[in-house]
Structure formats: C-alpha cells, structure tokens
C-alpha cells in the first residue's frame, strides 16, 4: 500500500466486522473504490484474519490498537 486512510474506532459495542464495514464504507465514499487491504494491530484480530470477503487483513505492530489503515494492495507489474 502506497497511500491509505487511517480510521479510528474504539467502540466496545461493535464487532471487528462491523468496524471494518463502517471504515470500508467511508473509504469507498471518499475514494470511490472499495479498499482491498486493511492493516491492524495484532490484538485486533483473534484467530483467522479472514473476516471480510475482498478485504485482506494484515497485522502490524506499527498500527495502534483501534486503528484501521485501509487502502489498495499494490500490484507488481513486470517491465515489458
């Protein structure tokens, strides 16, 4: 991910999926495309990170708890 949007959600009354759906919807309204990658703090994801179809979840200690870094996965193209 080269560019992204940082989203904060510390609500206790929502599941991780609900938080991701809300963040992804805001990203789509702002950038007119769905995010394909979300980086979160490791403690945010318990078990399998496959929680939303089409959105890859990666864990990183560089992201604070309750923060969601959303963007597009980079595609590597070979020079032709």
mmCIF file of C-alpha atoms in Angstrom:
data_model
loop_
_atom_site.group_PDB
_atom_site.id
_atom_site.type_symbol
_atom_site.label_atom_id
_atom_site.label_comp_id
_atom_site.label_asym_id
_atom_site.label_seq_id
_atom_site.Cartn_x
_atom_site.Cartn_y
_atom_site.Cartn_z
ATOM 1 C CA UNK A 1 0.000 0.000 0.000
ATOM 2 C CA UNK A 2 1.422 3.361 -1.015
ATOM 3 C CA UNK A 3 -1.445 5.578 0.164
ATOM 4 C CA UNK A 4 -4.158 4.812 2.635
ATOM 5 C CA UNK A 5 -6.724 6.138 5.059
ATOM 6 C CA UNK A 6 -6.357 5.787 8.811
ATOM 7 C CA UNK A 7 -9.636 5.083 10.628
ATOM 8 C CA UNK A 8 -10.135 5.079 14.409
ATOM 9 C CA UNK A 9 -12.935 3.130 16.100
ATOM 10 C CA UNK A 10 -12.781 2.272 19.796
ATOM 11 C CA UNK A 11 -16.456 1.389 20.284
ATOM 12 C CA UNK A 12 -16.956 -1.622 22.541
ATOM 13 C CA UNK A 13 -20.488 -2.315 21.304
ATOM 14 C CA UNK A 14 -19.382 -3.384 17.786
ATOM 15 C CA UNK A 15 -17.631 -6.427 16.405
ATOM 16 C CA UNK A 16 -14.479 -6.236 14.316
ATOM 17 C CA UNK A 17 -16.517 -6.951 11.185
ATOM 18 C CA UNK A 18 -18.898 -4.058 11.933
ATOM 19 C CA UNK A 19 -15.955 -1.708 12.448
ATOM 20 C CA UNK A 20 -14.329 -2.869 9.210
ATOM 21 C CA UNK A 21 -17.593 -2.480 7.276
ATOM 22 C CA UNK A 22 -18.035 1.070 8.557
ATOM 23 C CA UNK A 23 -14.430 2.001 7.757
ATOM 24 C CA UNK A 24 -14.595 0.413 4.284
ATOM 25 C CA UNK A 25 -17.867 2.226 3.511
ATOM 26 C CA UNK A 26 -16.302 5.567 4.456
ATOM 27 C CA UNK A 27 -13.228 4.775 2.341
ATOM 28 C CA UNK A 28 -15.466 3.963 -0.624
ATOM 29 C CA UNK A 29 -17.450 7.205 -0.252
ATOM 30 C CA UNK A 30 -14.231 9.201 -0.108
ATOM 31 C CA UNK A 31 -12.165 7.475 -2.816
ATOM 32 C CA UNK A 32 -14.942 5.930 -4.981
ATOM 33 C CA UNK A 33 -13.443 2.450 -4.736
ATOM 34 C CA UNK A 34 -13.513 -0.352 -2.159
ATOM 35 C CA UNK A 35 -10.337 -0.917 -0.149
ATOM 36 C CA UNK A 36 -8.626 -4.255 -0.702
ATOM 37 C CA UNK A 37 -6.215 -4.131 2.247
ATOM 38 C CA UNK A 38 -6.558 -3.268 5.919
ATOM 39 C CA UNK A 39 -3.648 -3.253 8.358
ATOM 40 C CA UNK A 40 -4.496 -3.534 12.052
ATOM 41 C CA UNK A 41 -2.725 -4.090 15.356
ATOM 42 C CA UNK A 42 -2.310 -7.851 16.054
ATOM 43 C CA UNK A 43 -4.536 -7.745 19.147
ATOM 44 C CA UNK A 44 -7.458 -6.559 16.987
ATOM 45 C CA UNK A 45 -7.678 -9.867 15.118
ATOM 46 C CA UNK A 46 -8.327 -13.002 17.132
ATOM 47 C CA UNK A 47 -7.968 -16.206 15.147
ATOM 48 C CA UNK A 48 -8.177 -16.151 11.376
ATOM 49 C CA UNK A 49 -7.779 -12.735 9.737
ATOM 50 C CA UNK A 50 -10.313 -13.693 7.007
ATOM 51 C CA UNK A 51 -13.215 -11.654 8.332
ATOM 52 C CA UNK A 52 -14.448 -9.832 5.207
ATOM 53 C CA UNK A 53 -14.500 -11.159 1.655
ATOM 54 C CA UNK A 54 -12.431 -8.987 -0.678
ATOM 55 C CA UNK A 55 -10.570 -7.248 2.146
ATOM 56 C CA UNK A 56 -7.204 -8.707 3.108
ATOM 57 C CA UNK A 57 -6.401 -8.182 6.789
ATOM 58 C CA UNK A 58 -2.750 -7.869 7.782
ATOM 59 C CA UNK A 59 -1.362 -7.492 11.270
ATOM 60 C CA UNK A 60 1.330 -4.982 12.201
ATOM 61 C CA UNK A 61 2.616 -3.578 15.463
ATOM 62 C CA UNK A 62 3.149 -0.295 13.569
ATOM 63 C CA UNK A 63 -0.616 0.353 13.763
ATOM 64 C CA UNK A 64 -2.053 1.299 17.148
ATOM 65 C CA UNK A 65 -4.950 -0.659 18.664
ATOM 66 C CA UNK A 66 -8.391 0.510 17.481
ATOM 67 C CA UNK A 67 -6.886 1.981 14.297
ATOM 68 C CA UNK A 68 -7.531 0.641 10.799
ATOM 69 C CA UNK A 69 -5.210 1.534 7.929
ATOM 70 C CA UNK A 70 -7.193 0.971 4.731
ATOM 71 C CA UNK A 71 -6.043 1.147 1.134
ATOM 72 C CA UNK A 72 -5.384 -0.783 -2.040
ATOM 73 C CA UNK A 73 -2.971 -3.691 -2.328
ATOM 74 C CA UNK A 74 -0.018 -2.903 -4.550
ATOM 75 C CA UNK A 75 0.244 -4.872 -7.754
ATOM 76 C CA UNK A 76 3.724 -5.559 -9.043
ATOM 77 C CA UNK A 77 3.978 -5.297 -12.785
ATOM 78 C CA UNK A 78 6.943 -6.517 -14.745
ATOM 79 C CA UNK A 79 8.529 -4.171 -17.279
ATOM 80 C CA UNK A 80 7.637 -5.276 -20.783
#
